[in-house]
GROMACS .gro file of C-alpha atoms in nm:
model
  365
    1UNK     CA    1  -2.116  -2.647   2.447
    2UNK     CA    2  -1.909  -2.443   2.717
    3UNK     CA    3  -1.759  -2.666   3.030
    4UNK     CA    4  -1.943  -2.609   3.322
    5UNK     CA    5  -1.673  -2.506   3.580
    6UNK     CA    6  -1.762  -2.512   3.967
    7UNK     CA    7  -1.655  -2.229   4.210
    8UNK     CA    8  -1.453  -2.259   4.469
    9UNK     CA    9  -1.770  -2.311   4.740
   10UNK     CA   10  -1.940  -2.525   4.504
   11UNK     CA   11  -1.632  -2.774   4.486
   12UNK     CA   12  -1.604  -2.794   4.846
   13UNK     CA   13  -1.978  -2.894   4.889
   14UNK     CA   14  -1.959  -3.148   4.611
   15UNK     CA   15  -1.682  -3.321   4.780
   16UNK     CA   16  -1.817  -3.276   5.142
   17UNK     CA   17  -2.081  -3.467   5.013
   18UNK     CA   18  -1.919  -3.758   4.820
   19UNK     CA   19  -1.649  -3.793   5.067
   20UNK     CA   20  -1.757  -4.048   5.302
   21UNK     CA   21  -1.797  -3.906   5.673
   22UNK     CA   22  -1.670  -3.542   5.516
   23UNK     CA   23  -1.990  -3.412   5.669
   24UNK     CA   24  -1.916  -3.565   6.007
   25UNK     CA   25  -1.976  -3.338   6.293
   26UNK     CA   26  -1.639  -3.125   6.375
   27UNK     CA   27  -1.665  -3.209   6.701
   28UNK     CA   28  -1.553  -3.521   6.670
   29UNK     CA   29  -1.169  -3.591   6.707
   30UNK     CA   30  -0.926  -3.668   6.491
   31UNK     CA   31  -1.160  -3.586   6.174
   32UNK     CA   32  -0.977  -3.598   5.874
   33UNK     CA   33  -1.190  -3.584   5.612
   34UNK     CA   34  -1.338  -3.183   5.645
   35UNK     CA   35  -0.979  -3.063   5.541
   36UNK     CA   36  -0.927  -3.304   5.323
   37UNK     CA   37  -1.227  -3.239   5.116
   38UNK     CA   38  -1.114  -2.846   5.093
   39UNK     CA   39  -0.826  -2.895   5.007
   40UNK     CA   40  -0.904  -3.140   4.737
   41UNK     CA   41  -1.153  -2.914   4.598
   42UNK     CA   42  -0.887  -2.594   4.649
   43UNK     CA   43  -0.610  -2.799   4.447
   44UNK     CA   44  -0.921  -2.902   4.175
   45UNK     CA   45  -1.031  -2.553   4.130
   46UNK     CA   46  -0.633  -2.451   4.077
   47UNK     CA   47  -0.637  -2.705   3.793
   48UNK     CA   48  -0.951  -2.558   3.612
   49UNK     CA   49  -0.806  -2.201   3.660
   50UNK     CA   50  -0.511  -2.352   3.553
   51UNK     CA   51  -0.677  -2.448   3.235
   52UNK     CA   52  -0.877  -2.175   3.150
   53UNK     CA   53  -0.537  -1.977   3.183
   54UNK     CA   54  -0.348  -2.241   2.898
   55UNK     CA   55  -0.633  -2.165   2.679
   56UNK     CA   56  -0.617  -1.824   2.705
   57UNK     CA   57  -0.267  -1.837   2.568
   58UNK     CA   58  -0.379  -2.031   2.296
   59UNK     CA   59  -0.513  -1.758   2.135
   60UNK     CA   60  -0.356  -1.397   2.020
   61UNK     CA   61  -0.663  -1.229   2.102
   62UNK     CA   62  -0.678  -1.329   2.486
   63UNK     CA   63  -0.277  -1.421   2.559
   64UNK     CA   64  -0.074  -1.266   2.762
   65UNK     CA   65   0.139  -1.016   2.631
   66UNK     CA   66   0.432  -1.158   2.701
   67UNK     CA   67   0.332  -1.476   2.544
   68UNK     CA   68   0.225  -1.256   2.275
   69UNK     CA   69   0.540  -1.159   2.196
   70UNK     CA   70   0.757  -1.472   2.295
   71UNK     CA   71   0.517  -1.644   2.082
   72UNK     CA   72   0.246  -1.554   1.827
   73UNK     CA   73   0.506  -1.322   1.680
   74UNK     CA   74   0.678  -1.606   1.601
   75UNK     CA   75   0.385  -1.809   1.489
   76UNK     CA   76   0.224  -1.540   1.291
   77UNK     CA   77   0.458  -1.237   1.168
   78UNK     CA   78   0.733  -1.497   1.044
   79UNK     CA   79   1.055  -1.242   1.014
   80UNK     CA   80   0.919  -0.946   1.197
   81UNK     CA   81   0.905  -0.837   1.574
   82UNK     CA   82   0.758  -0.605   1.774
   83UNK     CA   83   0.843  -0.243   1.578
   84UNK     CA   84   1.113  -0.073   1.799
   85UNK     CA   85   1.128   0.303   1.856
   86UNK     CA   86   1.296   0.493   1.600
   87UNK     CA   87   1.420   0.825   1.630
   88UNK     CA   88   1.363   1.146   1.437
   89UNK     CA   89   1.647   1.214   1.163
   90UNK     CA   90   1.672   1.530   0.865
   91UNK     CA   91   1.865   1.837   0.908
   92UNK     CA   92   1.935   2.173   0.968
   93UNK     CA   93   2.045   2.499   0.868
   94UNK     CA   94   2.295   2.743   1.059
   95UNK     CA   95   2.444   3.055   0.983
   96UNK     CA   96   2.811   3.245   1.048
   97UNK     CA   97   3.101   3.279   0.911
   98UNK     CA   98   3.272   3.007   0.696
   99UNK     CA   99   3.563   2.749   0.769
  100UNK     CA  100   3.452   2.679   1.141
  101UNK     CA  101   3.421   2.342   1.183
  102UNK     CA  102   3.097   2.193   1.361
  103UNK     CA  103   3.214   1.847   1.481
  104UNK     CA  104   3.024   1.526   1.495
  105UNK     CA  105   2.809   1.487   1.801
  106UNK     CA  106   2.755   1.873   1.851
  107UNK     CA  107   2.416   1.860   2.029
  108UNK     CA  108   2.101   2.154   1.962
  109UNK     CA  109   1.830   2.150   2.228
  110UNK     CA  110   1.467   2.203   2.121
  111UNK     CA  111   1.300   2.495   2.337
  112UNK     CA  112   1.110   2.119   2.537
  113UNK     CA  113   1.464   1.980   2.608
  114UNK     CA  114   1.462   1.712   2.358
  115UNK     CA  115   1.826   1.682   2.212
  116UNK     CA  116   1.900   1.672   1.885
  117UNK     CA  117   2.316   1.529   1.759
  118UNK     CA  118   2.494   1.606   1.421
  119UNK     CA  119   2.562   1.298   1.237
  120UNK     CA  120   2.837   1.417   1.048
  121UNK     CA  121   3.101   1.700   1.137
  122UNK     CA  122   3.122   1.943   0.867
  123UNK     CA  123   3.323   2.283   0.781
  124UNK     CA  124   3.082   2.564   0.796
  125UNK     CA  125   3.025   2.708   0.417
  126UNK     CA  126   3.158   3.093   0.319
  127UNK     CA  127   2.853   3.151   0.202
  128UNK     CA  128   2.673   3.217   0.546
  129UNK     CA  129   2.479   2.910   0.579
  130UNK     CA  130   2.546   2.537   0.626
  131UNK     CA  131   2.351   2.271   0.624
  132UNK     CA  132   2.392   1.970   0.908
  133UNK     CA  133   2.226   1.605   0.945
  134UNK     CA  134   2.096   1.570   1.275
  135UNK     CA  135   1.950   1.333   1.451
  136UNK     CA  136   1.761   1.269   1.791
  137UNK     CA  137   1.935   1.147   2.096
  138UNK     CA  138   1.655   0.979   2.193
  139UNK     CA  139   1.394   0.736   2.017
  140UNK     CA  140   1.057   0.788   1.951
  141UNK     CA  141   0.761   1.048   1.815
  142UNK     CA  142   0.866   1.315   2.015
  143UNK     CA  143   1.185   1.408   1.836
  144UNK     CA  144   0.920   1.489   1.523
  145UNK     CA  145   0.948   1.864   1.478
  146UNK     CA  146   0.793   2.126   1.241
  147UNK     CA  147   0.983   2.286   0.918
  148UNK     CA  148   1.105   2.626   1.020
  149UNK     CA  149   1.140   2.552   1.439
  150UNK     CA  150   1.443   2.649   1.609
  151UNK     CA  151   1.666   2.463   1.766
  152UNK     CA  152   1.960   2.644   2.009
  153UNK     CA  153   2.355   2.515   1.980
  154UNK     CA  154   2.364   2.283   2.390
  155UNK     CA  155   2.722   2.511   2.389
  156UNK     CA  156   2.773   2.775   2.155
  157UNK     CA  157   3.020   2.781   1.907
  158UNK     CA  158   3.232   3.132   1.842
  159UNK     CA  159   3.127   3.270   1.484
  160UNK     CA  160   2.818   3.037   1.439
  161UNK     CA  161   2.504   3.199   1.521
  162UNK     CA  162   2.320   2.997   1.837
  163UNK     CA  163   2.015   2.903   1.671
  164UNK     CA  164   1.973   2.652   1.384
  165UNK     CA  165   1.686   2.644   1.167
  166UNK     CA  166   1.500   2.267   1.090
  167UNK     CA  167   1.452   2.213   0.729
  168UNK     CA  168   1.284   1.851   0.832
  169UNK     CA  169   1.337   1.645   1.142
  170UNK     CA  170   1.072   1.351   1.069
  171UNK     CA  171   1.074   0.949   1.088
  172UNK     CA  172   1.064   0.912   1.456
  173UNK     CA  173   0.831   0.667   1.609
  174UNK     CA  174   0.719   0.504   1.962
  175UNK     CA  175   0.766   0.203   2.014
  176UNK     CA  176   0.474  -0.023   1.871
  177UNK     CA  177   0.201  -0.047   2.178
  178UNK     CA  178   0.139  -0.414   2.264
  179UNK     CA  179  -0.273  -0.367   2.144
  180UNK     CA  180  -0.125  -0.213   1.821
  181UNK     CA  181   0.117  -0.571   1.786
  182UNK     CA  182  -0.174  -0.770   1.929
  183UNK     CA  183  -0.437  -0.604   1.613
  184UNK     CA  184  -0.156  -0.718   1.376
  185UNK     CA  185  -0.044  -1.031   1.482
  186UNK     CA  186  -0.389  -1.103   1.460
  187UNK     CA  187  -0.453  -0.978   1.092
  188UNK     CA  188  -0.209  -1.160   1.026
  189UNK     CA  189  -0.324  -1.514   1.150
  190UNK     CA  190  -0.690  -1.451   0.998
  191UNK     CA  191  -0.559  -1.343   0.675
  192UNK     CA  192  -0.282  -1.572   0.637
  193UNK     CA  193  -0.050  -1.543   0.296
  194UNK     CA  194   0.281  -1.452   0.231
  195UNK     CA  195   0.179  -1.524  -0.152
  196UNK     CA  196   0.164  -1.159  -0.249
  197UNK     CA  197  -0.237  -1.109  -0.194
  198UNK     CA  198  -0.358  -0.768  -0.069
  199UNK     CA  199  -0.331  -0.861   0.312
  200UNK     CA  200   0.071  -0.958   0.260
  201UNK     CA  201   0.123  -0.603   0.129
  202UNK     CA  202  -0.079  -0.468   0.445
  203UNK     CA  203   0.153  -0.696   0.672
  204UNK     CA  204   0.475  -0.572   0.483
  205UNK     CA  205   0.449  -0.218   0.510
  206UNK     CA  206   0.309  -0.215   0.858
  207UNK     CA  207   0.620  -0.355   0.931
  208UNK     CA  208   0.822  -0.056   0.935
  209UNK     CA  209   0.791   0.181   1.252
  210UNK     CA  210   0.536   0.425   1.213
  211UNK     CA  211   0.343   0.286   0.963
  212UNK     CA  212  -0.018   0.232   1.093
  213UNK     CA  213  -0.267   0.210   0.758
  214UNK     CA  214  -0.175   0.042   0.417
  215UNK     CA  215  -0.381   0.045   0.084
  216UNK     CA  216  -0.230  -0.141  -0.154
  217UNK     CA  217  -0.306  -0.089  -0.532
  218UNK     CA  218  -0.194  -0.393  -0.774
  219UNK     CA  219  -0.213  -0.309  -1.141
  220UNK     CA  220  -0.276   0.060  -1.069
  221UNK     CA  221   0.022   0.173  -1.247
  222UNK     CA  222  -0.017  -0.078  -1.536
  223UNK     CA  223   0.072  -0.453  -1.517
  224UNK     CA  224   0.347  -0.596  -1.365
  225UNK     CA  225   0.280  -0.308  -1.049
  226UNK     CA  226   0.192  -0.275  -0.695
  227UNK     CA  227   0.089   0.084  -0.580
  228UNK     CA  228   0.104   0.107  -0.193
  229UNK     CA  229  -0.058   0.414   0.022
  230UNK     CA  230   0.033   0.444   0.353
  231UNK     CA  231   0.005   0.692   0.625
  232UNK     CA  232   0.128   0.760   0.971
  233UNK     CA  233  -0.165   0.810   1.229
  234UNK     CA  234   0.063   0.838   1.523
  235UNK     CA  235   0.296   1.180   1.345
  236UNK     CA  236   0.093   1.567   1.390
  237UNK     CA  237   0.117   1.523   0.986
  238UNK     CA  238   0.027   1.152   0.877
  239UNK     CA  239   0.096   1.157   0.539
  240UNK     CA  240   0.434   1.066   0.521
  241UNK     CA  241   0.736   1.245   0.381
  242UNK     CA  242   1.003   1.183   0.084
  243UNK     CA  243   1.201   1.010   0.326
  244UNK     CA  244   0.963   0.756   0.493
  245UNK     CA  245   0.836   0.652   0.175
  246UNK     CA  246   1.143   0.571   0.073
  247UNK     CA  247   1.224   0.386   0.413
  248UNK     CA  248   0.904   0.149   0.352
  249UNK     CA  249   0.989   0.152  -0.067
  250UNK     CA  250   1.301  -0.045   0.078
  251UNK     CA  251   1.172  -0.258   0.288
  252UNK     CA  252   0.883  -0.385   0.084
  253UNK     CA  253   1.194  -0.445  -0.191
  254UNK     CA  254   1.392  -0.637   0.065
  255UNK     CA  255   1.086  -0.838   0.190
  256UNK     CA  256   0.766  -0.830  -0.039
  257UNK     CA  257   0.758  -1.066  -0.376
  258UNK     CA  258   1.095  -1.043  -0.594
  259UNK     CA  259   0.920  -0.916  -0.910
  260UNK     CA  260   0.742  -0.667  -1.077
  261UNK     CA  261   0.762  -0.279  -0.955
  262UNK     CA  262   0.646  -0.172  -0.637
  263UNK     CA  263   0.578   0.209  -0.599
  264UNK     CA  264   0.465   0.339  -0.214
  265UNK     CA  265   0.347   0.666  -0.191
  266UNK     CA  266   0.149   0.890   0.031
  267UNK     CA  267  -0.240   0.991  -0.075
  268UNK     CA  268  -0.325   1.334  -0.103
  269UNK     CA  269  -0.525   1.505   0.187
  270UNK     CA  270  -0.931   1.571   0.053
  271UNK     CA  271  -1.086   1.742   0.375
  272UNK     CA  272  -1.466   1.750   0.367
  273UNK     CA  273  -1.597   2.024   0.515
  274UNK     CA  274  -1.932   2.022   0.706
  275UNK     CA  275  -2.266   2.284   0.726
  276UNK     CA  276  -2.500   2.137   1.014
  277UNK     CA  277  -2.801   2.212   1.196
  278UNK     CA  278  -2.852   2.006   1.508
  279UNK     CA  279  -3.102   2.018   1.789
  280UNK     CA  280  -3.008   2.074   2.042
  281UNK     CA  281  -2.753   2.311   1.979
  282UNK     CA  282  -2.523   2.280   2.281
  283UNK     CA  283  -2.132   2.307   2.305
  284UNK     CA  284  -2.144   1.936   2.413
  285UNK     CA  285  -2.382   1.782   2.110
  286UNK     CA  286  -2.123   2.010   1.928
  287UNK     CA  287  -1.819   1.765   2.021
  288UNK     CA  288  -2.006   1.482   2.008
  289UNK     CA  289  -2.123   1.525   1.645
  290UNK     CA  290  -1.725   1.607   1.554
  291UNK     CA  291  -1.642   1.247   1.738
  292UNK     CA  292  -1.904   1.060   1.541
  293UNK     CA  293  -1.799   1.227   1.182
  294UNK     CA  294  -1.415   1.171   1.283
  295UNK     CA  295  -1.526   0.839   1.354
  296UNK     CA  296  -1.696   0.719   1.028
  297UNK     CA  297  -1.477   0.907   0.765
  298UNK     CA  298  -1.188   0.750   0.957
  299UNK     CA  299  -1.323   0.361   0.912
  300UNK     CA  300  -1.428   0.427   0.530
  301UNK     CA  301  -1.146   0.645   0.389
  302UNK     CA  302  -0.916   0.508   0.132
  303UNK     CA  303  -0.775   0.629  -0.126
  304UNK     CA  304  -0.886   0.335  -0.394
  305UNK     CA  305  -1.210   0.152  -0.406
  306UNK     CA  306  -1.243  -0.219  -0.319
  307UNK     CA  307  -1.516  -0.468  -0.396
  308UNK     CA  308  -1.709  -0.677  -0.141
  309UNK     CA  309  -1.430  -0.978  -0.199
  310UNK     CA  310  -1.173  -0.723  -0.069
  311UNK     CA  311  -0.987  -0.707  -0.441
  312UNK     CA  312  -0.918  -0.320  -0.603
  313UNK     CA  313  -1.186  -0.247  -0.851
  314UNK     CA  314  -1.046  -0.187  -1.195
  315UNK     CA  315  -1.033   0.046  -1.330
  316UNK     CA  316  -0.923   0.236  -1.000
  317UNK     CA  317  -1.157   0.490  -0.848
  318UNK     CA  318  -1.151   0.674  -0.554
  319UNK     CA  319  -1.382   0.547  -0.253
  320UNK     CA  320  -1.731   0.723  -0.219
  321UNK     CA  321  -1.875   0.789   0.130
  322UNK     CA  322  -2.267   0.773   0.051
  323UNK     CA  323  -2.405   1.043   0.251
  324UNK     CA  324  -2.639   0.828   0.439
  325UNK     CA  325  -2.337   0.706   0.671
  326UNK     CA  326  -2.289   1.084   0.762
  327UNK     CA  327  -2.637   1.157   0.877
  328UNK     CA  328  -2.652   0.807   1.111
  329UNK     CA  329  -2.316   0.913   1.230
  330UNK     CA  330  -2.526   1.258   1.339
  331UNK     CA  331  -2.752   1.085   1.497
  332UNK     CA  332  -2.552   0.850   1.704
  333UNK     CA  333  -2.409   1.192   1.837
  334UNK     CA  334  -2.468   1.162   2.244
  335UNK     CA  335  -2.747   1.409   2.322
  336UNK     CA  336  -2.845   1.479   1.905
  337UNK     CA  337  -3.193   1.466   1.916
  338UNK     CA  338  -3.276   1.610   1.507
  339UNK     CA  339  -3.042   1.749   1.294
  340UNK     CA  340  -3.013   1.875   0.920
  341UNK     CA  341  -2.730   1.784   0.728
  342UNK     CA  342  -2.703   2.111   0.479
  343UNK     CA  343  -2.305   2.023   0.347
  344UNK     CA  344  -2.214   1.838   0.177
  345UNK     CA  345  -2.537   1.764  -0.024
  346UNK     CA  346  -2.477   1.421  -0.215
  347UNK     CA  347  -2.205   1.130  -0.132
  348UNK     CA  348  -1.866   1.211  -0.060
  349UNK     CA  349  -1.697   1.094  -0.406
  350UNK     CA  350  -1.271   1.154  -0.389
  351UNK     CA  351  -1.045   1.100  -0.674
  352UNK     CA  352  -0.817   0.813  -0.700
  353UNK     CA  353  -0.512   0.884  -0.446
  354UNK     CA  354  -0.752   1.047  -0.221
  355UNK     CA  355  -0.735   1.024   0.155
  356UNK     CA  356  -1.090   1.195   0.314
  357UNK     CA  357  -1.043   1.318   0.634
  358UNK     CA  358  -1.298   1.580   0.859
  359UNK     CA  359  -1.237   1.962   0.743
  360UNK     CA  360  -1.434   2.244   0.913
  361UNK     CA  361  -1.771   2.253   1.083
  362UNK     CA  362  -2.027   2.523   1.028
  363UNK     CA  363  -2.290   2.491   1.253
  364UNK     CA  364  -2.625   2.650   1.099
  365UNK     CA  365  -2.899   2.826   1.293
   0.00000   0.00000   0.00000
């Protein structure tokens, strides 16, 4: 049963009233007890809010954030933090002439100003092209950059041509968001663990910066083995290259369970694609039908099946969508009023290793 907490007003009535001669005319000199009952019920009502405040901080879900971090990281993600910003690392290739050396800390800029350093000074190659490790200046997502961009030399150097082509720059992350932490740190507390069950391989990969959904696959790969899919929601590409997998592949040896083999790797992309007719047919129905369908192959993609308990069904299959959940996503659409859903005609059934995500939209007339 919730305490029943008195405002402010209601306080200061109470007291006015229990407070012998509170209620006494104003008027009268030297009367005490007026102020005294407000400011007894002002330095009560501090208490409660007081109160309320303490319990609040109680609880991950309604803390603070700074008690979030100064504290339920502590309680709750025993070893970890708060995921720090990471910047983008991988290489590139220039061309010129050999034997000209490009020293450490030689800078490229990106055609938006972000600032890329060599790692390691090299001699250029004879054979017209070198490849350099570089890696962002700066921490963070936006040092991510496509395969094949250019990058220009900050100052040129004589015989080197001034543009460098990327062969990958990946790996770079924001710094976690505090509702990001606060979703975690609260997984964490209603899962509990650290005894190797399905929620302590979620934990330990979404440790490492970037990292944002975790499958994890026991026995998939025979006995004695933990398969773990993860992705990167936060990258323009989520599925996660050589290199992060082999980031989280060490930190899941360094932190997860000390036997058996542990293999992380990245599903494979399955886009559905989509043939509707909707009523009405309007630009904005349009968008709202892509939100919805985003919205539920998002929540029930993965790439292996569980049961109801939460445990992988063996043996492994991938996770059917039943087409049902498509056509009530439809019709949640703001401003659907019918629709015919003409692709895809049954369930959506991926393979094992399967990640479903939204493909194209043909709308039907």
């Amino acid at each position: 049963m919730p305490y029943d907490k008195e405002s402010l007003p209601e306080l200061n009535r109470r007291l006015e009233t229990e407070l012998p001669r509170a209620n006494a005319s104003p008027a009268l000199r030297r009367n005490l007890f007026t102020p005294f009952a407000r400011a007894l019920a002002a330095a009560v009502h501090g208490i409660h809010e007081h109160i309320d405040w303490r319990t609040r901080q109680m609880f991950p879900q309604t803390c603070d954030d700074d008690v979030l971090e100064n504290l339920h990281v502590g309680l709750w993600l025993q070893g970890s933090k708060r995921r720090a910003a990471v910047p983008a690392v991988g290489r590139v290739v220039v061309r010129g002439a050999g034997g000209i050396e490009i020293p450490q800390g030689t800078l490229f800029n990106r055609s938006d100003s972000v600032q890329f350093a060599v790692v390691e000074g090299v001699i250029t190659d004879s054979g017209g092209s070198t490849t350099l490790r570089v890696c962002a200046t700066q921490p963070g997502a936006a040092g991510n950059t496509d395969n094949g961009a250019m990058l220009r030399f900050a100052n040129p150097i004589a015989g080197i041509e001034n543009t460098a082509t990327v062969a990958y720059l990946s790996g770079g992350s924001d710094i976690e968001s505090l509702p990001e932490l606060r979703r975690r740190v609260v997984e964490s507390r209603n899962l509990g663990g650290q005894v190797g069950k399905l929620a302590d391989w979620i934990r330990w990969a979404k440790e490492v910066p970037g990292i944002t959904r975790v499958w994890p696959a026991p026995k998939l790969s025979g006995l004695g083995t933990v398969t773990v899919y993860v992705v990167r929601d936060h990258d323009s590409n989520i599925f996660p290259d050589a290199a992060e997998l082999a980031e989280v592949q060490k930190h899941l040896e360094h932190s997860a369970l000390p036997n058996g083999e542990i293999h992380v790797v990245s599903p494979l992309p399955k886009p559905v694609n989509f043939k509707i007719k909707i009523t009405p047919d309007t630009p904005e129905v349009r968008a709202a039908v892509k939100v919805e369908l985003s919205r539920v192959l998002d929540a029930n993609a993965s790439p292996v099946a569980y049961d109801a308990a939460g445990d992988l069904e063996l043996p492994a299959r991938g996770h059917a969508i039943p087409r049902s959940h498509l056509t009530q996503a439809i019709s949640n659409a703001a401003g659907e009023y019918d629709h015919q859903l003409l692709l895809p005609a049954g369930d959506i059934t991926p393979a094992v290793g399967e990640l479903v995500s939204l493909g194209q939209i043909e709308w039907a007339t």
